[in-house]
PDB file of C-alpha atoms in Angstrom:
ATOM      1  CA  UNK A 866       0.000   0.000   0.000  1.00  0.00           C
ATOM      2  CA  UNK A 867       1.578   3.223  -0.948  1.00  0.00           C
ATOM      3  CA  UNK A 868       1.986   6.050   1.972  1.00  0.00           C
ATOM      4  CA  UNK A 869       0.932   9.273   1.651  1.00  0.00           C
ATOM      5  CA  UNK A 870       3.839  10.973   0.428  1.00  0.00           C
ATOM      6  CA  UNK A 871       3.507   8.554  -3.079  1.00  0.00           C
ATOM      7  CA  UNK A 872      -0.464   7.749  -3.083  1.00  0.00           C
ATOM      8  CA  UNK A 873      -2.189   8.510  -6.132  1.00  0.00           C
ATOM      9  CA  UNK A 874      -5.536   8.084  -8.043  1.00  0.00           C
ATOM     10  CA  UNK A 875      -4.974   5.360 -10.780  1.00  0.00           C
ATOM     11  CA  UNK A 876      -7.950   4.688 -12.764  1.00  0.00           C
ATOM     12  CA  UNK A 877      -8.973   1.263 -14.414  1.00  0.00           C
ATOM     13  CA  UNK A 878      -9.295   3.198 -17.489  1.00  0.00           C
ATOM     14  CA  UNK A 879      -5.916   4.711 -17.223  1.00  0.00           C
ATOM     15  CA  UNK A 880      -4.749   0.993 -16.650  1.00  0.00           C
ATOM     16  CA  UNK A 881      -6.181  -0.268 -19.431  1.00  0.00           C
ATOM     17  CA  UNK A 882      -4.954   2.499 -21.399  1.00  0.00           C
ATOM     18  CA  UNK A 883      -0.784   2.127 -20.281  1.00  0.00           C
ATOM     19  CA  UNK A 884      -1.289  -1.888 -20.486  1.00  0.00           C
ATOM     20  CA  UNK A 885      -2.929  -1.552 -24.178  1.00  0.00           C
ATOM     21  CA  UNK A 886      -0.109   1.203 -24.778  1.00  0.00           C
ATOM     22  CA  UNK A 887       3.026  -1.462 -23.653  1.00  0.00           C
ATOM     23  CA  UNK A 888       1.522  -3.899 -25.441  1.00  0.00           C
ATOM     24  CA  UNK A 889       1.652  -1.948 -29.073  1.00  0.00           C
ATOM     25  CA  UNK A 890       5.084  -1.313 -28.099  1.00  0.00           C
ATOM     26  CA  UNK A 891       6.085  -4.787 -27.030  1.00  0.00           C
ATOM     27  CA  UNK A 892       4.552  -6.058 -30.346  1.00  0.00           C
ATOM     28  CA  UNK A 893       7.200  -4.353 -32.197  1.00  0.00           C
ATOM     29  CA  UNK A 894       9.734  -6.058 -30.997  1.00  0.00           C
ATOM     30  CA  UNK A 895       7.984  -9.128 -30.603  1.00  0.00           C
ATOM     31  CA  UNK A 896       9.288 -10.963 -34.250  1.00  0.00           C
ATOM     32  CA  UNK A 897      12.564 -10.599 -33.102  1.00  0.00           C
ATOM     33  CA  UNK A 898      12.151 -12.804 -30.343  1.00  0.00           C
ATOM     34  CA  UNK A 899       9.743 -15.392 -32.068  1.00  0.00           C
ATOM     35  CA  UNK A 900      12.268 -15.866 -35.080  1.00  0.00           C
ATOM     36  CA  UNK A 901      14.856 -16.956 -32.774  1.00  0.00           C
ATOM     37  CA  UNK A 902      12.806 -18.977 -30.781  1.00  0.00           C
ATOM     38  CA  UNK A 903       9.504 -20.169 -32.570  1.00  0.00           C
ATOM     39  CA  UNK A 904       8.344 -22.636 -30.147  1.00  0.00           C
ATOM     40  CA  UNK A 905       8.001 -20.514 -27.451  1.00  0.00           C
ATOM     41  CA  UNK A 906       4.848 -18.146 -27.116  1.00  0.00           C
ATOM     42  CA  UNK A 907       5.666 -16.872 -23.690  1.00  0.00           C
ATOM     43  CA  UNK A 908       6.059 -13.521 -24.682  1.00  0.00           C
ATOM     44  CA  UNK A 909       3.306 -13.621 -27.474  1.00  0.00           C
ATOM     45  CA  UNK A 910       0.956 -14.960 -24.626  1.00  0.00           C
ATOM     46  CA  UNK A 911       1.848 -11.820 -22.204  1.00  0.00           C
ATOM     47  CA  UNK A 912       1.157  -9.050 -25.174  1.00  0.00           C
ATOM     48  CA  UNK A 913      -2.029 -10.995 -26.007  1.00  0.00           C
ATOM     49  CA  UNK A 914      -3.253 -11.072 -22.589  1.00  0.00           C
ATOM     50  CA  UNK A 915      -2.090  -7.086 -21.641  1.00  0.00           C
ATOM     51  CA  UNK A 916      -4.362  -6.515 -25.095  1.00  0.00           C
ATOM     52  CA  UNK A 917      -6.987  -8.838 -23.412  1.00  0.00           C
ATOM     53  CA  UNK A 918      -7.000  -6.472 -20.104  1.00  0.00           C
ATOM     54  CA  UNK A 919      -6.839  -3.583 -22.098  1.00  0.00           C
ATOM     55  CA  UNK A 920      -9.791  -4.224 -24.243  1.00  0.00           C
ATOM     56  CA  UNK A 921     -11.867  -5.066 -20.944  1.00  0.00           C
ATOM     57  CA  UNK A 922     -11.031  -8.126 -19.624  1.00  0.00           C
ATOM     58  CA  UNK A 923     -10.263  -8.766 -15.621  1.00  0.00           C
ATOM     59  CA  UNK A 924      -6.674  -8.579 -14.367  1.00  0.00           C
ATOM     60  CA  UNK A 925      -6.472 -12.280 -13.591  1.00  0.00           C
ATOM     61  CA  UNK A 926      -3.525 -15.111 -11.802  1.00  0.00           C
ATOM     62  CA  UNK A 927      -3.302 -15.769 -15.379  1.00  0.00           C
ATOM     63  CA  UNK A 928      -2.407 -12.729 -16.785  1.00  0.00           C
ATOM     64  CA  UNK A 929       0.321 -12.221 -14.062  1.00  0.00           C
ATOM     65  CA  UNK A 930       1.918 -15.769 -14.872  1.00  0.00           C
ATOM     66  CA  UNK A 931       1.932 -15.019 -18.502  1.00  0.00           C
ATOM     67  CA  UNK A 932       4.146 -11.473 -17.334  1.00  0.00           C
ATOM     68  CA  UNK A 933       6.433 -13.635 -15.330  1.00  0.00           C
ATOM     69  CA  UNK A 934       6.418 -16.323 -17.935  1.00  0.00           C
ATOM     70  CA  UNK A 935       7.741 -13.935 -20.257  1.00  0.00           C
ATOM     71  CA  UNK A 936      10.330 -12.923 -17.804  1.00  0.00           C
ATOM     72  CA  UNK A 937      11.404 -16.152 -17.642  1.00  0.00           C
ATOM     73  CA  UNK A 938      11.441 -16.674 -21.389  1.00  0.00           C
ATOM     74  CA  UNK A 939      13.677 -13.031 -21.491  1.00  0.00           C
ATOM     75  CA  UNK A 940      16.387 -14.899 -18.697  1.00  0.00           C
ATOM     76  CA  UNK A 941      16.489 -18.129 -21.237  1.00  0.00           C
ATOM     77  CA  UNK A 942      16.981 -16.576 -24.084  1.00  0.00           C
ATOM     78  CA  UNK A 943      20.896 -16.193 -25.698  1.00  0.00           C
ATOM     79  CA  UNK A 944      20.263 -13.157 -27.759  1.00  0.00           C
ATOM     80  CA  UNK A 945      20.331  -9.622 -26.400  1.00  0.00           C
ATOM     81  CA  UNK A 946      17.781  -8.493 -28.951  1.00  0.00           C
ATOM     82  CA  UNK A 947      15.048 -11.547 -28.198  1.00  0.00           C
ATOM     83  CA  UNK A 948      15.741 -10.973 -24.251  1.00  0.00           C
ATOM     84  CA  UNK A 949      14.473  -7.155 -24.923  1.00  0.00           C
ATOM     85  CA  UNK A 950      11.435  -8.079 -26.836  1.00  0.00           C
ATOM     86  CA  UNK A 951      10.485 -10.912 -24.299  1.00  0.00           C
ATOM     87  CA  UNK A 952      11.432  -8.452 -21.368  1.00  0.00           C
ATOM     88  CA  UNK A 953       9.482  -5.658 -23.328  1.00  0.00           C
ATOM     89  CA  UNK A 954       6.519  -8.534 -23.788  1.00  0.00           C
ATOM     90  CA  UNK A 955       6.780  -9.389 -19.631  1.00  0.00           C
ATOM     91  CA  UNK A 956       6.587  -5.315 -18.888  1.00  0.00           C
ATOM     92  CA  UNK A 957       3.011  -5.140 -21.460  1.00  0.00           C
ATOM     93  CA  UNK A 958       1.237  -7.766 -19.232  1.00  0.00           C
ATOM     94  CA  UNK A 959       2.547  -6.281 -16.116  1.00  0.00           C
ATOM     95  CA  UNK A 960       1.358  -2.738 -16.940  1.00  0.00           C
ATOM     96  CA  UNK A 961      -2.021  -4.221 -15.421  1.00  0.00           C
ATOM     97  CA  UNK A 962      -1.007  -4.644 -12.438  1.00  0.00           C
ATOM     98  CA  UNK A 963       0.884  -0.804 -11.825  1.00  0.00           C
ATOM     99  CA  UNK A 964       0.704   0.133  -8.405  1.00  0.00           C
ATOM    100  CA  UNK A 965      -0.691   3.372  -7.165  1.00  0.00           C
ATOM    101  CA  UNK A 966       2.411   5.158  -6.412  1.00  0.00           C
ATOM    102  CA  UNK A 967       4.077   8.060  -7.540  1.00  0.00           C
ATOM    103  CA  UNK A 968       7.633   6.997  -8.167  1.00  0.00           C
ATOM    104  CA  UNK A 969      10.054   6.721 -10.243  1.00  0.00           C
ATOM    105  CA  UNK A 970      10.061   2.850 -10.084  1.00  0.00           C
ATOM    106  CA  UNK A 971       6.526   2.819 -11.122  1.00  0.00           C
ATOM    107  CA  UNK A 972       7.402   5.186 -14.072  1.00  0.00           C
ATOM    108  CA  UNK A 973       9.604   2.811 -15.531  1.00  0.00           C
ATOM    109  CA  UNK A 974       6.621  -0.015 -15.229  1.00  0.00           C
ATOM    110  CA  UNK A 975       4.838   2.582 -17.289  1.00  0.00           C
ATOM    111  CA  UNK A 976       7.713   3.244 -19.960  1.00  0.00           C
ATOM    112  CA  UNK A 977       9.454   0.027 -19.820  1.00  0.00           C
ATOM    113  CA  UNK A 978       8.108  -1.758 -22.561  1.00  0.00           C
ATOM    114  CA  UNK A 979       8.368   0.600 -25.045  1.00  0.00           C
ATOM    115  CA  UNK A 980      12.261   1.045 -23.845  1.00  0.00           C
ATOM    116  CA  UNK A 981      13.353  -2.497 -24.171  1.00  0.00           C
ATOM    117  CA  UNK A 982      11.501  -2.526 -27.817  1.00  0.00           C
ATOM    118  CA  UNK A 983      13.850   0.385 -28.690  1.00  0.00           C
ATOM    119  CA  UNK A 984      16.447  -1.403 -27.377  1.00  0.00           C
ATOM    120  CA  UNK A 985      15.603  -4.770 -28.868  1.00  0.00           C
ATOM    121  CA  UNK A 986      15.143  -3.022 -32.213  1.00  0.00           C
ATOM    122  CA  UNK A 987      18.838  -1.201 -31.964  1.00  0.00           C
ATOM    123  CA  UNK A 988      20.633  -4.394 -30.618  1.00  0.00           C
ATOM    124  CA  UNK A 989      19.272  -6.247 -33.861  1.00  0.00           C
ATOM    125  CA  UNK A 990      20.182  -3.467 -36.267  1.00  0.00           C
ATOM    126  CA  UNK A 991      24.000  -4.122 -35.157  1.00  0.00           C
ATOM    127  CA  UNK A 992      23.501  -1.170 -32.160  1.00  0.00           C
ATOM    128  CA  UNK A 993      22.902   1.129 -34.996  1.00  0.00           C
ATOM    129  CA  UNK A 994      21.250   4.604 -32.663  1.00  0.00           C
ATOM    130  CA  UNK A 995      18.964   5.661 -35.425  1.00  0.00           C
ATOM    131  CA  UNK A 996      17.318   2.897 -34.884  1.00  0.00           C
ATOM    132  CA  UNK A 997      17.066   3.373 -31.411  1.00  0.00           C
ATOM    133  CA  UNK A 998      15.949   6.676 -31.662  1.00  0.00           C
ATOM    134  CA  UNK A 999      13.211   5.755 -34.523  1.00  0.00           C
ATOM    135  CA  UNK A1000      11.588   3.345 -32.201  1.00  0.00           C
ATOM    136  CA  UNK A1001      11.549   6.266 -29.065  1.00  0.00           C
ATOM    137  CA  UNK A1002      10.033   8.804 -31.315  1.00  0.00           C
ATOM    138  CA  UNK A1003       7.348   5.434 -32.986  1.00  0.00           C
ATOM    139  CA  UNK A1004       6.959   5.319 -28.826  1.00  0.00           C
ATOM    140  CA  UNK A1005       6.031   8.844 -28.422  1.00  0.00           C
ATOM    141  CA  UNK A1006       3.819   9.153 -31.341  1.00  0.00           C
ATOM    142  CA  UNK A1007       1.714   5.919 -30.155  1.00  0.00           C
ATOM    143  CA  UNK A1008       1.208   6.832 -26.319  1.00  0.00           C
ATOM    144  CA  UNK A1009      -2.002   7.554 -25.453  1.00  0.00           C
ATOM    145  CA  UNK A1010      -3.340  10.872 -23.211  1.00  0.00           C
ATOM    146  CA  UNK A1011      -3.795   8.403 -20.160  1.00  0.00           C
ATOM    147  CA  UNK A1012       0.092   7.549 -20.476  1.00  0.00           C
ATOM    148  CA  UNK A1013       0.748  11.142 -20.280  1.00  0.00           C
ATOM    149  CA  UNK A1014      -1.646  12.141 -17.873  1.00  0.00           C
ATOM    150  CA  UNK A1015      -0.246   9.619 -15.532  1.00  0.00           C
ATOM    151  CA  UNK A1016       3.095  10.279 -16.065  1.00  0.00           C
ATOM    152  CA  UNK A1017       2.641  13.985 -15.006  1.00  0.00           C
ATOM    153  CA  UNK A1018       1.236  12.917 -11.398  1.00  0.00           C
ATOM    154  CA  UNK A1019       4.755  10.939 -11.084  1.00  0.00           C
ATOM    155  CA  UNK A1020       8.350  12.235 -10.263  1.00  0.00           C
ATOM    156  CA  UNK A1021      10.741  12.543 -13.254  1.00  0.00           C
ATOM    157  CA  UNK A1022      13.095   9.278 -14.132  1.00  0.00           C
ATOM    158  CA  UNK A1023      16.495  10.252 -13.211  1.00  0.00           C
ATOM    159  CA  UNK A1024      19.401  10.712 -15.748  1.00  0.00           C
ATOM    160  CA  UNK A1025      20.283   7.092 -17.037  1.00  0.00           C
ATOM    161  CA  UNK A1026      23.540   5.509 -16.707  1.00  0.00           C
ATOM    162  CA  UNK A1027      23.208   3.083 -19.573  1.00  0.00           C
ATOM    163  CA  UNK A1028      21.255   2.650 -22.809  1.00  0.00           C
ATOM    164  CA  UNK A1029      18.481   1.407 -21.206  1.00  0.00           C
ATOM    165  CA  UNK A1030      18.088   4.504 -18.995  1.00  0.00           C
ATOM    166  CA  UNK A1031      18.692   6.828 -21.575  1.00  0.00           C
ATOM    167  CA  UNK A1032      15.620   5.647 -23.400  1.00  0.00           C
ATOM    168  CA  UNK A1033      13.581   5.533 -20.266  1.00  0.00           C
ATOM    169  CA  UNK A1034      14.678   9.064 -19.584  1.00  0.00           C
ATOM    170  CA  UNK A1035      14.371  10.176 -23.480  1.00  0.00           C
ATOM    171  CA  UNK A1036      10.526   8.792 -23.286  1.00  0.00           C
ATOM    172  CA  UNK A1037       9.461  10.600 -19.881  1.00  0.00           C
ATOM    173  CA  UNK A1038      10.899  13.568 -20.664  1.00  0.00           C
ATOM    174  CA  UNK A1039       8.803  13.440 -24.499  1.00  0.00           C
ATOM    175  CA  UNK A1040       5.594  12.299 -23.085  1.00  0.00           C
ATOM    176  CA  UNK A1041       5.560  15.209 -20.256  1.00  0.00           C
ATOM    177  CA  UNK A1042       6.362  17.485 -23.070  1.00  0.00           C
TER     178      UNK A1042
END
């Protein structure tokens, strides 16, 4: 339960909105990790069920084992660029399940999948940045007003010290914009 210093209103709708959000990201990365490994729908089964929730469907013990499962399919895998899709995929279903507390952790739930598709997308284009920075501004251009709106009742993500926190910081400081 969040104390009163990070409480906040978080509507279903606004929910819905972030996990439907995640999981258009997530799906953009999503052949990368099913053309390495095509047997496993782990992180096809998380997207599918954050689109589930997000068209009106319950936040279920299902829907929280397909995030993990996904998490578990992003430790498995050997390559960098299928471990950010699936981790991207694990982060969509998740999004349900955001807690109502404004901090900077739960701003990365919000952004995260839509960083580790960048990522994903950069790491398979031979870590070419354009790409990177294509997928951030597809990112921006796709998030919805309840992404935003949320995001503005949270603190700021701090300054990254790696790729990873560069796009998280590159995304927050867009979608405030």
């Amino acid at each position: 339960m969040a104390d009163d210093e990070t409480a906040m209103q978080l509507g279903e709708d606004e929910l819905r909105a972030i996990a439907l959000y995640a999981a258009s990201c997530a799906r953009q990365a999503l052949p990368l990790f099913e053309s390495r490994y095509p047997a496993d729908h782990r992180p096809r089964d998380a997207i599918e069920g954050a689109e589930a929730f997000g068209h009106g469907g319950r936040r279920t013990a299902l829907l929280r084992s397909q995030a993990w499962a996904a998490h578990a399919a992003a430790r498995e895998a050997q390559d960098p660029a299928a471990t950010d899709a699936a981790r991207a995929a694990s982060l969509a279903a998740a999004a349900a399940y955001l807690h109502p507390k404004a901090t900077p952790h739960q701003v990365r739930h919000i952004l995260g999948a839509a960083a580790h598709q960048a990522q994903a997308l950069e790491i398979a284009a031979g870590d070419d940045e354009t790409v990177g920075e294509e997928q951030l501004r597809w990112a921006l251009k796709h998030a919805p007003p309840a992404v935003r709106d949320v995001l503005r009742r949270m603190p700021n993500v701090p300054a990254g010290r790696s790729r990873m926190g560069d796009f998280l910081r590159e995304l927050d400081t867009g979608l405030r914009g």
